[in-house]
Structure formats: structure tokens, C-alpha cells
CSV table of C-alpha atoms in Angstrom, one decimal:
chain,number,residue,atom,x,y,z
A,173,UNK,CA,127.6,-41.3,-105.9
A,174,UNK,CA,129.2,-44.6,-107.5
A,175,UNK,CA,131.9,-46.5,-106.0
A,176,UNK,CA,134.7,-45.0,-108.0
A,177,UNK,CA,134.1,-41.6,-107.3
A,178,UNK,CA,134.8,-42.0,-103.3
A,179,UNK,CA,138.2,-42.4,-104.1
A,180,UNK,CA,138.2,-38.9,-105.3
A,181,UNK,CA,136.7,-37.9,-101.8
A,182,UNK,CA,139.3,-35.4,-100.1
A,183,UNK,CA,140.7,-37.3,-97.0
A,184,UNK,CA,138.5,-35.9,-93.8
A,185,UNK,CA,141.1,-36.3,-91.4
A,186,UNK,CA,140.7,-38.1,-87.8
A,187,UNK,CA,141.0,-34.7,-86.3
A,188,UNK,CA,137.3,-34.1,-86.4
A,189,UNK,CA,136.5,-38.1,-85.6
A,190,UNK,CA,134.4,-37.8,-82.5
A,191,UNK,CA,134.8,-39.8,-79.1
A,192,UNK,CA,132.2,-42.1,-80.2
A,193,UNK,CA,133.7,-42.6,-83.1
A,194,UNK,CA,137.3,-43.7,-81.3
A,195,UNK,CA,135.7,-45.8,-78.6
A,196,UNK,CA,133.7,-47.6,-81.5
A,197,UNK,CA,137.3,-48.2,-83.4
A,198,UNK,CA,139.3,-49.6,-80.3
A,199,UNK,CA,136.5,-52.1,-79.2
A,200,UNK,CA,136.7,-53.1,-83.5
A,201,UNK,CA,140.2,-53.6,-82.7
A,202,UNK,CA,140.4,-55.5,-79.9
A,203,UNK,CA,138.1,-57.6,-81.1
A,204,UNK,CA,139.7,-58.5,-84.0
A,205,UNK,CA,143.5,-58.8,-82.9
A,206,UNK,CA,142.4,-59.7,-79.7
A,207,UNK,CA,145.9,-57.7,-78.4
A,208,UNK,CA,145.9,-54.8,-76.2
A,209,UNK,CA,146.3,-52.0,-77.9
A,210,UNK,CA,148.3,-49.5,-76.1
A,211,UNK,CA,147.8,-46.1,-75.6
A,212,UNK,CA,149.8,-44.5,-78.6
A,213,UNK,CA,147.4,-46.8,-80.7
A,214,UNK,CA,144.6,-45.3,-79.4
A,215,UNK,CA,145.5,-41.6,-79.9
A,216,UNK,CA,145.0,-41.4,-83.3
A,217,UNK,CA,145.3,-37.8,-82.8
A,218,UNK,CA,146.4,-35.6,-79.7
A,219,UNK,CA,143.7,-35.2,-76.8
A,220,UNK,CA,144.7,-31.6,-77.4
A,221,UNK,CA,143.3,-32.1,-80.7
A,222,UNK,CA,140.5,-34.0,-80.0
A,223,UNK,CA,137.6,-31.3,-79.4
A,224,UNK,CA,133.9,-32.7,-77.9
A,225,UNK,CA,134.0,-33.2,-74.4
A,226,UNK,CA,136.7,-30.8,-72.7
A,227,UNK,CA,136.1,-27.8,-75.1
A,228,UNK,CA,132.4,-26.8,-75.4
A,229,UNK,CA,133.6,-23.3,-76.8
A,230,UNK,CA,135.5,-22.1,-80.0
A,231,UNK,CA,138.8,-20.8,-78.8
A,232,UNK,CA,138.3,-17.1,-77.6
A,233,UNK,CA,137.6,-14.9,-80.6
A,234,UNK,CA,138.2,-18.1,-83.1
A,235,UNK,CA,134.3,-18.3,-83.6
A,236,UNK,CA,133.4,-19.6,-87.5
A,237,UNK,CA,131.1,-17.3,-88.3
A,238,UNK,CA,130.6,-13.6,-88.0
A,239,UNK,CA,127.6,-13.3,-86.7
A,240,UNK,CA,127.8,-16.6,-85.1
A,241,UNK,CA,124.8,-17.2,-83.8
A,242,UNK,CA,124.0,-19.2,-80.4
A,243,UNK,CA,121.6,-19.5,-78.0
A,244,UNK,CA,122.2,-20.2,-74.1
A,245,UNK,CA,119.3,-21.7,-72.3
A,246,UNK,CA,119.3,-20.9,-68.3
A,247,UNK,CA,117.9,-24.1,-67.5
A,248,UNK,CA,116.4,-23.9,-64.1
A,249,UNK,CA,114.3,-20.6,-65.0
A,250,UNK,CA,112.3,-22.7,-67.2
A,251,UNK,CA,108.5,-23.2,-66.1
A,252,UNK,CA,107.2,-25.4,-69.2
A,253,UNK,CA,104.4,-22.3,-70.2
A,254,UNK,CA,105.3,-23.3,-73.6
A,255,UNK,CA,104.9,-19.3,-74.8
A,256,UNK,CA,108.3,-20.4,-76.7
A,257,UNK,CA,106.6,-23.2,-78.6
A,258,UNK,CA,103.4,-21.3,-79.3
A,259,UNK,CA,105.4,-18.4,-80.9
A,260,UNK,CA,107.5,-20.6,-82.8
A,261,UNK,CA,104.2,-22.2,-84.4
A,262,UNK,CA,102.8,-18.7,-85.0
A,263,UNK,CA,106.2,-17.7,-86.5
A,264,UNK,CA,107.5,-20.6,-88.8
A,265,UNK,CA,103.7,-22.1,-89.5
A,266,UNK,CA,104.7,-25.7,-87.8
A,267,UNK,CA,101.9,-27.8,-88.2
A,268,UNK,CA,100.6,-29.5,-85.1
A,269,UNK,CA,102.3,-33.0,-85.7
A,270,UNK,CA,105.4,-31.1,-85.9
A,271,UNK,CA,107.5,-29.3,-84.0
A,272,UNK,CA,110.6,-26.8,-83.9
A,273,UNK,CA,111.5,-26.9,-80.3
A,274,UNK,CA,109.7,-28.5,-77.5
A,275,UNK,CA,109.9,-28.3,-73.7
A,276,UNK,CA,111.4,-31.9,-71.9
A,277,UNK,CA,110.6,-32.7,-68.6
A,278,UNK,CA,112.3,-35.2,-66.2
A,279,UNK,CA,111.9,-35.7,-62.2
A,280,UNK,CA,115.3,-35.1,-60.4
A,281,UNK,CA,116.2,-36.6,-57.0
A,282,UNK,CA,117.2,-34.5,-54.0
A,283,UNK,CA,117.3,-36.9,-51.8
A,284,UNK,CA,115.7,-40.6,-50.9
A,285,UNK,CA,112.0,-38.9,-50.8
A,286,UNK,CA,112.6,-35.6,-52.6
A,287,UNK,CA,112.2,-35.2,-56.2
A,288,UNK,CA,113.0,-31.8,-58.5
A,289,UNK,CA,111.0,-30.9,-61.5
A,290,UNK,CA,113.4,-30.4,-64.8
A,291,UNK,CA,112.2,-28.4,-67.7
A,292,UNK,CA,114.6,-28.4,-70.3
A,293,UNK,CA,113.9,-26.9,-73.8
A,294,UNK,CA,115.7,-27.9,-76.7
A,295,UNK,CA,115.9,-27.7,-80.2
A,296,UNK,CA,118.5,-27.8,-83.1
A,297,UNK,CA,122.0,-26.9,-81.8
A,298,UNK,CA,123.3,-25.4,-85.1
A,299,UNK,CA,126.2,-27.7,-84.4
A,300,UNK,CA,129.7,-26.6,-86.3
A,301,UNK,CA,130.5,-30.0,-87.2
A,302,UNK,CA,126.5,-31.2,-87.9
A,303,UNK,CA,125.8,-34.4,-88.6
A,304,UNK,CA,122.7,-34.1,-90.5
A,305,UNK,CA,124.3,-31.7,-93.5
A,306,UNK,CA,126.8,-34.7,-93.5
A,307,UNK,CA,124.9,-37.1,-94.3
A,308,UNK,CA,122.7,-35.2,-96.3
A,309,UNK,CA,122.4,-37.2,-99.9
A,310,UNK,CA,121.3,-34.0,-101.8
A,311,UNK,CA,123.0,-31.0,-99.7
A,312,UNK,CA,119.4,-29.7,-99.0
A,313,UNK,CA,120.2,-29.1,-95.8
A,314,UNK,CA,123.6,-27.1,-95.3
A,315,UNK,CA,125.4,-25.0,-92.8
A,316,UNK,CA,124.9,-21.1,-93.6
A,317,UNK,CA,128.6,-20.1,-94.3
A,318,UNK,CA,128.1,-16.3,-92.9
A,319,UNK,CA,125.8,-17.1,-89.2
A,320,UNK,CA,126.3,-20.4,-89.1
A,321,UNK,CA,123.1,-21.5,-89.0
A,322,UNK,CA,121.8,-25.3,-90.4
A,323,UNK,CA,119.5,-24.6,-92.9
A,324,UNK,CA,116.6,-26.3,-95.6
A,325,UNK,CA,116.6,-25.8,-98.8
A,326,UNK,CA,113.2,-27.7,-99.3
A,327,UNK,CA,113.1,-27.6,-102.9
A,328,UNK,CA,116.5,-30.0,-102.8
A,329,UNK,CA,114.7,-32.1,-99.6
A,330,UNK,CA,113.9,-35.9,-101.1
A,331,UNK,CA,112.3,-36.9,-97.5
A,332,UNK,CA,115.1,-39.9,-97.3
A,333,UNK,CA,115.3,-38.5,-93.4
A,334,UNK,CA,118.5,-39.4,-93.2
A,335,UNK,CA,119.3,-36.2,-91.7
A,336,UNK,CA,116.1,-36.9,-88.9
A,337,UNK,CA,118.2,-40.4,-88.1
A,338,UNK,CA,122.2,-38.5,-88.0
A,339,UNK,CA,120.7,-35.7,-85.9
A,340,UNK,CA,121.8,-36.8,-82.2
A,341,UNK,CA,119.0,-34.1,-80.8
A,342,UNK,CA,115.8,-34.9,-82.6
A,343,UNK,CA,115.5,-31.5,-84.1
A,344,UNK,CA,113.6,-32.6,-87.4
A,345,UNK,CA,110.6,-33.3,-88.4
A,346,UNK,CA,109.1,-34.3,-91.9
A,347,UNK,CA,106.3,-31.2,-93.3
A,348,UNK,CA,103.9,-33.1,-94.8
A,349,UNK,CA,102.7,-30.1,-96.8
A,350,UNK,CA,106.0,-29.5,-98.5
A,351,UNK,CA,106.7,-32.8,-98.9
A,352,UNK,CA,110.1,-31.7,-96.9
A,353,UNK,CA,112.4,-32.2,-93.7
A,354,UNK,CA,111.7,-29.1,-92.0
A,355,UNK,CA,113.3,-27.5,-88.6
A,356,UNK,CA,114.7,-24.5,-86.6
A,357,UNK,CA,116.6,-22.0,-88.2
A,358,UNK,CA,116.8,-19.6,-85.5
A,359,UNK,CA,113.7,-17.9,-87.3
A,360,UNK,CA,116.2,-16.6,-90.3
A,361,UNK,CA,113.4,-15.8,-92.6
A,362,UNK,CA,110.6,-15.0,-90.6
A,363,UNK,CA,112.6,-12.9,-88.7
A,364,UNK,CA,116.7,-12.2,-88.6
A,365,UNK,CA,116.4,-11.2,-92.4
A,366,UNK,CA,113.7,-8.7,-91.1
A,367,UNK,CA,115.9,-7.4,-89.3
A,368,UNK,CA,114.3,-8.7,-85.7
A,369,UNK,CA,116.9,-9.3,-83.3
A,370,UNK,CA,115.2,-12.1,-81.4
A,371,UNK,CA,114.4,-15.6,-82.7
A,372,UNK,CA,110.2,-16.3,-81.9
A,373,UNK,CA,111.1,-18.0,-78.8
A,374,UNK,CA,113.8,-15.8,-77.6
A,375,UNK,CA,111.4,-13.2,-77.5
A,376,UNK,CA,108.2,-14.8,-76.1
A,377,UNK,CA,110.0,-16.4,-73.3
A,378,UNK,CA,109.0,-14.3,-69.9
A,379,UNK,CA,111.8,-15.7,-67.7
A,380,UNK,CA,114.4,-15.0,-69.6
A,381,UNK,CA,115.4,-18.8,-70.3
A,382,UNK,CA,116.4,-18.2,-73.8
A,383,UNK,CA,119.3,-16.1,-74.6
A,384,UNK,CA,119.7,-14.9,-78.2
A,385,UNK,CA,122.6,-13.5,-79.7
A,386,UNK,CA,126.2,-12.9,-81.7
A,387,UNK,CA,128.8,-15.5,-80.2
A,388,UNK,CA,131.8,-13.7,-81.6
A,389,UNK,CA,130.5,-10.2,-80.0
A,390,UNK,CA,132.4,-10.2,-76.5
A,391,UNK,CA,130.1,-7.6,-75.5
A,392,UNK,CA,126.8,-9.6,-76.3
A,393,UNK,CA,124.5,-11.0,-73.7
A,394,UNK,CA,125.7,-14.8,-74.9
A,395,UNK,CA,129.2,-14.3,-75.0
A,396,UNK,CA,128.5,-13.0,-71.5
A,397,UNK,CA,126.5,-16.0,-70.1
A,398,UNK,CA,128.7,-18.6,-71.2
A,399,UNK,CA,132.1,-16.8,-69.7
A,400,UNK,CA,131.0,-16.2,-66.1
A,401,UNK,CA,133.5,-18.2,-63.9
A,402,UNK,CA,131.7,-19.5,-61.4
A,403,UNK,CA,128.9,-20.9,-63.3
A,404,UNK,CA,128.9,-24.5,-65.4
A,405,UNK,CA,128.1,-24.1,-69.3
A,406,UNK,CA,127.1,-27.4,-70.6
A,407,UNK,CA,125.9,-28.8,-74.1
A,408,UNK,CA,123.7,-31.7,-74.6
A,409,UNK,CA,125.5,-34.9,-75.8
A,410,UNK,CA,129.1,-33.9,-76.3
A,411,UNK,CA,130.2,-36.9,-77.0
A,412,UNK,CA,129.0,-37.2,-80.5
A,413,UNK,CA,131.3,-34.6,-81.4
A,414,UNK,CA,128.6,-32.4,-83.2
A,415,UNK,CA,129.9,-29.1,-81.4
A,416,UNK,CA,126.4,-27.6,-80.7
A,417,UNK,CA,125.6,-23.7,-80.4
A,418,UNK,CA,123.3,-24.2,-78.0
A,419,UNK,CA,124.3,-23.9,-74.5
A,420,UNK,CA,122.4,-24.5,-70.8
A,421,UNK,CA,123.6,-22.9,-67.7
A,422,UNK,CA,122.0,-22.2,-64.4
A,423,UNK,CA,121.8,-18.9,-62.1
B,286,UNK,CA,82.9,-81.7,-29.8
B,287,UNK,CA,86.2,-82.0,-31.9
B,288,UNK,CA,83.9,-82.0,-34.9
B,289,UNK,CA,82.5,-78.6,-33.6
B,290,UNK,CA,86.1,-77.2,-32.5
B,291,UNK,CA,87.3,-77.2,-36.0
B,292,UNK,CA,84.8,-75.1,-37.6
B,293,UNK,CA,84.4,-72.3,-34.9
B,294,UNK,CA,88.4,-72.3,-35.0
B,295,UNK,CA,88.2,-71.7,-38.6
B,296,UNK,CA,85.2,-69.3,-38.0
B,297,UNK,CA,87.5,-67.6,-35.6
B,298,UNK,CA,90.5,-67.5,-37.2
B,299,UNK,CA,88.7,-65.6,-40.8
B,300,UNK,CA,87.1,-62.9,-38.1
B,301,UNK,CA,90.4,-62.2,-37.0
B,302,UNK,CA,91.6,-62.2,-40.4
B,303,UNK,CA,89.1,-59.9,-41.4
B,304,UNK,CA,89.3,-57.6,-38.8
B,305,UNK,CA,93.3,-56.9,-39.8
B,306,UNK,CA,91.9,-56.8,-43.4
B,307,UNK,CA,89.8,-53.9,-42.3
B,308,UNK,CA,92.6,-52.2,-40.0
B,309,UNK,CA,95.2,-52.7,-42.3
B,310,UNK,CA,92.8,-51.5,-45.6
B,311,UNK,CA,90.7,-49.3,-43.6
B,312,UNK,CA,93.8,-47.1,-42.1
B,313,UNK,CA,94.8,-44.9,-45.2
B,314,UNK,CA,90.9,-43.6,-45.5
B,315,UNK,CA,91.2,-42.8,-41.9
B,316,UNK,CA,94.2,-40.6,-42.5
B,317,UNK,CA,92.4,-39.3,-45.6
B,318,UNK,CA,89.2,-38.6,-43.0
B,319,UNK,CA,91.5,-36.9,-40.7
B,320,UNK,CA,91.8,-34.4,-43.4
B,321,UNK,CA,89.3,-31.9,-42.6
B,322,UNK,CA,88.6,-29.2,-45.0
B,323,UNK,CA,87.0,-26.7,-42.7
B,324,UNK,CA,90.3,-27.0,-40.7
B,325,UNK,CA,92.5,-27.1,-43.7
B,326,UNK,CA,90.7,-26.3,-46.4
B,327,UNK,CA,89.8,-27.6,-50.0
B,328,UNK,CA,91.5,-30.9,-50.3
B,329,UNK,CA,91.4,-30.3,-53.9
B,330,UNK,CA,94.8,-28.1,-55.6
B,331,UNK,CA,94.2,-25.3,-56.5
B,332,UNK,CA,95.4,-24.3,-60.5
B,333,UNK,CA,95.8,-21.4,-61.9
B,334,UNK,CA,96.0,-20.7,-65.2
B,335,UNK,CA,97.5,-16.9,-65.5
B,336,UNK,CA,99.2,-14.9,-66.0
B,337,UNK,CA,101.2,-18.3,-67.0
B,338,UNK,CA,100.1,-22.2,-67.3
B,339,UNK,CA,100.3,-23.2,-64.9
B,340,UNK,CA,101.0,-22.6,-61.2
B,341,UNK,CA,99.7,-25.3,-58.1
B,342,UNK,CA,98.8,-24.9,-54.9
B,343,UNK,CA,97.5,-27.1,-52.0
B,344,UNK,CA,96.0,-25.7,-49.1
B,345,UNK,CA,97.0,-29.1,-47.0
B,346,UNK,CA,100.8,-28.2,-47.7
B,347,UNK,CA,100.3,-25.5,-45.7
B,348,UNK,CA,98.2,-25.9,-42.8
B,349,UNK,CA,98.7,-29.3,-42.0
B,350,UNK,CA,102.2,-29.6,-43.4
B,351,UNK,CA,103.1,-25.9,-41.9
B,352,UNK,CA,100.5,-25.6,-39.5
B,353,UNK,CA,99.4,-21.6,-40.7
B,354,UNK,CA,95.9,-20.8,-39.7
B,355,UNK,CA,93.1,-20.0,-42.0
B,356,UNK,CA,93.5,-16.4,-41.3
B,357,UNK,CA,97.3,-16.2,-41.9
B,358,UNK,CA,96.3,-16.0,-45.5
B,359,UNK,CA,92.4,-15.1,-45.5
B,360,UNK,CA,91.7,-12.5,-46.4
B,361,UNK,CA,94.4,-10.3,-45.9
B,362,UNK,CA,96.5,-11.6,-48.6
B,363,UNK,CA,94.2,-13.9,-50.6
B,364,UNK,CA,90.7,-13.2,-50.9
B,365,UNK,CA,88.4,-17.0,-50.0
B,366,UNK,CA,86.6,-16.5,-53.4
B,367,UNK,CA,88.3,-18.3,-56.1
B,368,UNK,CA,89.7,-16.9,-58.8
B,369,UNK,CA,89.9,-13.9,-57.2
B,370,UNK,CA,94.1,-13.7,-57.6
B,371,UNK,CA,93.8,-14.5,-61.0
B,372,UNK,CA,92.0,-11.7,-62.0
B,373,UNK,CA,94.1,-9.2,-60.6
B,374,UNK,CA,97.1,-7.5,-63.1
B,375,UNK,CA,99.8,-7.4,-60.7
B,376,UNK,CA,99.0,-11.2,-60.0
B,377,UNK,CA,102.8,-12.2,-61.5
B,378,UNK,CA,106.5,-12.4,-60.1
B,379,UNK,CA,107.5,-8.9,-59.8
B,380,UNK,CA,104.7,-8.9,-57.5
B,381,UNK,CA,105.8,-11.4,-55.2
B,382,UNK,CA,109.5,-10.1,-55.4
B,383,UNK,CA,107.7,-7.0,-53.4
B,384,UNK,CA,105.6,-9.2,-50.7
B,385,UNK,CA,102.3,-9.6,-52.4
B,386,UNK,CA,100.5,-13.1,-52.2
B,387,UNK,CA,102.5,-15.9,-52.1
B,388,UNK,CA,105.6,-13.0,-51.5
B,389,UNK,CA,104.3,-12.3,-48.3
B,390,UNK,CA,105.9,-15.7,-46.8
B,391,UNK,CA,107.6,-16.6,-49.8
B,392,UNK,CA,110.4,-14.2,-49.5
B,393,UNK,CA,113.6,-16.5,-48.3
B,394,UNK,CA,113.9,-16.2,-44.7
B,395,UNK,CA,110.1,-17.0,-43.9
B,396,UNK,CA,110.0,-19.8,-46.4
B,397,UNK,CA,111.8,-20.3,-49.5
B,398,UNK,CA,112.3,-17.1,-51.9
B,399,UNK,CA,110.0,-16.5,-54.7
B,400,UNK,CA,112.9,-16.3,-57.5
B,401,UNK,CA,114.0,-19.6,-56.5
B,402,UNK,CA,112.8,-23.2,-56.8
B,403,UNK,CA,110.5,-22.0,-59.5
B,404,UNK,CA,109.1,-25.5,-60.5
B,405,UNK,CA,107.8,-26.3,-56.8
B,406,UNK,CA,104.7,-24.4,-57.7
B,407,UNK,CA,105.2,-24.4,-61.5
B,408,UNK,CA,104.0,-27.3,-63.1
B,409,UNK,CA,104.2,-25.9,-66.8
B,410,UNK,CA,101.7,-26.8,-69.7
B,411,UNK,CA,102.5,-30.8,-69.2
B,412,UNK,CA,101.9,-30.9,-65.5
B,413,UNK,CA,98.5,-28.9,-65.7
B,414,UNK,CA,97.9,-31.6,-68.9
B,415,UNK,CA,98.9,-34.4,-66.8
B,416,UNK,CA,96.5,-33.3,-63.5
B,417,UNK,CA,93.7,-32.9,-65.6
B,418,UNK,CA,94.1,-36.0,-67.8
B,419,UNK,CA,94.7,-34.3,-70.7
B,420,UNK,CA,96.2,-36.5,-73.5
B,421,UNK,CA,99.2,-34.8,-75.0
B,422,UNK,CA,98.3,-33.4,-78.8
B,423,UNK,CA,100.1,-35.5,-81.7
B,424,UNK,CA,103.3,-34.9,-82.3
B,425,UNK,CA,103.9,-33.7,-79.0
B,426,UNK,CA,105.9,-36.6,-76.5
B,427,UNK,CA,106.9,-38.7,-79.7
B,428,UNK,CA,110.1,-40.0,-79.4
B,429,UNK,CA,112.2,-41.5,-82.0
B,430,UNK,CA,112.4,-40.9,-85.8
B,431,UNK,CA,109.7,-42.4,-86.9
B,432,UNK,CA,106.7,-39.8,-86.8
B,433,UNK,CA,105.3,-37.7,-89.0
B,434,UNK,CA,104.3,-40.0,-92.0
């Protein structure tokens, strides 16, 4: 893009600017001026407005995308047997230095001599504001504007991996055989268009950790987990604004 | 005699040096040789493998942590012979839920239930990796943007 054509750029607003983003801003301005700013500075729009860390969730029955696909993790079932990741390999054909989704572990404390064992799978949160398909030089990576889901067009991919350094979860990877960024897609081809209900994962997982389904369907199994009351739905690194689909709870 | 005084002082002083070297060394590998497998049995965890990777279990957890006998287990609920659990098709969760193996105390009131605290006894695919001193494959652990070249 040359210089002169930014100006031609439609405005994108501060109303999707996340946290970061702000935080970043008032330091830059402080700095410089080296005067408190005061709070009506800061706001450049309305807490109500500004979405990432208070609302996880689209507005009841405001979801994007129709089906809008999501996935909610229930953390502490996790054992690490890595049937998810095997399927996935099996499924999408992800080459051994790659990887779709992977298992993370970390050591909790209970106490001064007790320790818990965290499993914690993740992979691409098929965020509604993504970062990669933002930065994205050739749009070969875009947001699917029926399910919602961040897609590859691998023919477009230039391997810049500018998307690999935007992404704030570390959910791509570069395919050396196509010469392409490649990473989850909820198993859209291999499977959803085959009319499979069940990403790879969803369906290899024995403990139930991985919860497949339709967002917007009130009735679904997702909509479900994320609405109990007296559990805690969180997503990983709000901050950045990214809005993820993915979600972790406990039971 | 002050010329002989010195030495022996020194002599004396390095005994008793070594002999706290040798308590204060020594005293772990006595704890470690008051572990007595015929008491407690194997030292070594035992692993296993299926129906998922993987499950641990150590023997001194509990006799000498929870003081059960050798016959609270053997052979009612677990046969001595290893590998013997493993084999079985109803070695799983459901099982448990209904009392079998580690069910039989693990059922919440005895000690803690069998559909909680799952990664106690699971160590997943990167604990069982990590015990045996298995490197992780490439590509897996790699943190960072930069891999895959």
C-alpha cells in the first residue's frame, strides 16, 4: 500500500482500540506533556463501550455469526493424553514440527508445600476482532463471514508471518510443504463441510474437556457451559482485545 | 609437647569434622534405607500406559504415607503381578466410579473421589516423557515465533 492511499483508509474508530492499546497511549502522553491527564482524557470512549476485559461474551443473542462457532475447554478435566493432538495430526495432516493445538502444563500452588498440576489446551481462539487477519498484508488469512471461523487461503500466504507475530496465542505455525502459514480451523474442511459435527479434537477427547458447538444456539451444549451462574468462564489474554471464541471453565 | 599439641588438635579437630560430614551426608541414605520394599513395596512408581498415557502410582504414598497393609490391596483388588490391571477392559474411570481398583478407597469419604483431583495420578503424555527422560519431539515445547524455518 503506498503512503497516499492510507488517507483513503475508512477511520476504525477507538471503539474497538483495546486496553493495551489505551494504557500504551496515556503513558505516550504523560510522557510527553508531562501533565496529568485526567480521567475524561483517558476515556477516549465509554467503559461501557470498551469491550475486552468485563464482557467475554457477545450480548445475549447478538452473536456475529450464525453458526457461530466456539469451543469451551473445561479446564481441570484435562489429563495431557494428547488423543486431541494425535487426532488433529491425523485429521489436518500437521507435520511433526508443527502443530494445531497443543496441551500446556504449569505447576499450581496450594499451599507453602503443595503444588497442582495444570493442563491447559489451547489453540486458535477464532477471535471476532483477530489480530492476525489485521495485519495480514495479502488477506490470505480472513475471518469466515457465515461461522466465523479464521481461515487460510494458502494460495494468497507470502510466509511474511506477520500474522504468527500479531497472534497474542501462538496458534500458527509455518507448513513447510506449502510454503504457507497454516493453523486450526475448527477442522472446516476435513470435517464441518462433511457434515461432522465435532472438530478432530472435540471428538477424540475422553473427558469431555473440549466442548464443540453453535454459540448463537441457546439450546447447544456451549451456550449452556458458558451461562451456568455459579461457574467462572474465562478467556486467555483479554486484554489484547482480540475477543476469543474459545472459552475455559471448570466443574 | 606444644609442637606435638598442634598437630593431634588439628588431627582431632578434621575427625570430628568428618564425622558430622558423614552424619550430616550420610542421613538422607539412611532415610532412603529405612524404605523397605518388602514392607512397602517397589520403591520404583509404577506407570501405566492404558487405557490413557499416563497414570502414576507409588506404593510408598501409601503404606508409608497412609500406613495400608500389603493385603489391603493384594490381591483382592490388585493382582501382585504387574501389568496385570492394565490388561483388563474395565481397567478405566467408569470403573472406579463403581469401586473397582483404585475406586475401592478412592471413592470421597475413604480418600479423595475418583472424578476429582484428576492430575494427582495423571501425569499426561509430558509427565510420562519427563519420568522417563524422554526429550520432547520438535516442534513440540517451542516457544516464541521463530520455529519452523
Amino acid at each position: 500500500m503506498k503512503n497516499m492511499d492510507f488517507e483513503k483508509l475508512s477511520n476504525e474508530g477507538t471503539e474497538t482500540l483495546p486496553s493495551e492499546e489505551r494504557r500504551r497511549f496515556l503513558r505516550f502522553g504523560l510522557s510527553v506533556t508531562g501533565v496529568f491527564l485526567g480521567g475524561s482524557v483517558l476515556s477516549l470512549t465509554s467503559a461501557r463501550d470498551a469491550l475486552g476485559i468485563s464482557d467475554i461474551l457477545p450480548d445475549a443473542k447478538k452473536f456475529p455469526y450464525k453458526p457461530h462457532y466456539s469451543m469451551v475447554i473445561i479446564q481441570n478435566r484435562c489429563v495431557d493424553c494428547e488423543r486431541c493432538m494425535e487426532a488433529c495430526t491425523k485429521t489436518n495432516d500437521v507435520p511433526s514440527y508443527g502443530y494445531r493445538t497443543k496441551i500446556l502444563d504449569q505447576k499450581r500452588d496450594l499451599g507453602p508445600s503443595l503444588q497442582e498440576q495444570v493442563f491447559m489446551p489451547v489453540l486458535c481462539n477464532h477471535c471476532n476482532r483477530p489480530p492476525c487477519v489485521r495485519v495480514c498484508p495479502t488477506t490470505a488469512t480472513y475471518k469466515d463471514k457465515t461461522n466465523g471461523i479464521v481461515m487460510m487461503d494458502y494460495k494468497r500466504c507470502i510466509g511474511c508471518k506477520t500474522c504468527m507475530a500479531a497472534c497474542p496465542y501462538n496458534a500458527r505455525y509455518f507448513k513447510e510443504t506449502n510454503r504457507a502459514i497454516d493453523k486450526c480451523n475448527f477442522c472446516f474442511d476435513t470435517r464441518l463441510s462433511k457434515g461432522e459435527k465435532l472438530t478432530a479434537c472435540a471428538a477424540a477427547c475422553p473427558a469431555g474437556v473440549r466442548n464443540f458447538g453453535d454459540l448463537s444456539d441457546t439450546e447447544s451444549n456451549v451456550y449452556k457451559l458458558v451461562h451456568r451462574p455459579d461457574k467462572v468462564v474465562w478467556v486467555l489474554r483479554p486484554e489484547t482485545g482480540a475477543l476469543p471464541n474459545v472459552f475455559y471453565t471448570t466443574d | 609437647m606444644k609442637g606435638r599439641n598442634i598437630p593431634f588438635g588439628k588431627f582431632f579437630s578434621l575427625l570430628v569434622l568428618a564425622g558430622v560430614l558423614i552424619l550430616a551426608v550420610g542421613k538422607p541414605s539412611v532415610a532412603d534405607e529405612g524404605y523397605d520394599e518388602d514392607t512397602y513395596g517397589p520403591a520404583k512408581p509404577i506407570v501405566w500406559t492404558k487405557p490413557v498415557k499416563a497414570v502414576v502410582f507409588q506404593h510408598k504414598i501409601h503404606t508409608m504415607g497412609a500406613g495400608l497393609e500389603c493385603n489391603s490391596c493384594h490381591d483382592g483388588i490388585f493382582q501382585m503381578e504387574a501389568g496385570n490391571a492394565e490388561s483388563k477392559d474395565d481397567f478405566n474411570m467408569q470403573s472406579l466410579y463403581k469401586g473397582n481398583y483404585c475406586g475401592a478407597c478412592h471413592d470421597g469419604s475413604m480418600a479423595f473421589a475418583s472424578n476429582t483431583r484428576c492430575t494427582s495420578c495423571h501425569i499426561g503424555v509430558q509427565g510420562y516423557n519427563k519420568m522417563m527422560g524422554v526429550t520432547a519431539k520438535h516442534g513440540e515445547g517451542e516457544e516464541g515465533h521463530g520455529g519452523g524455518h
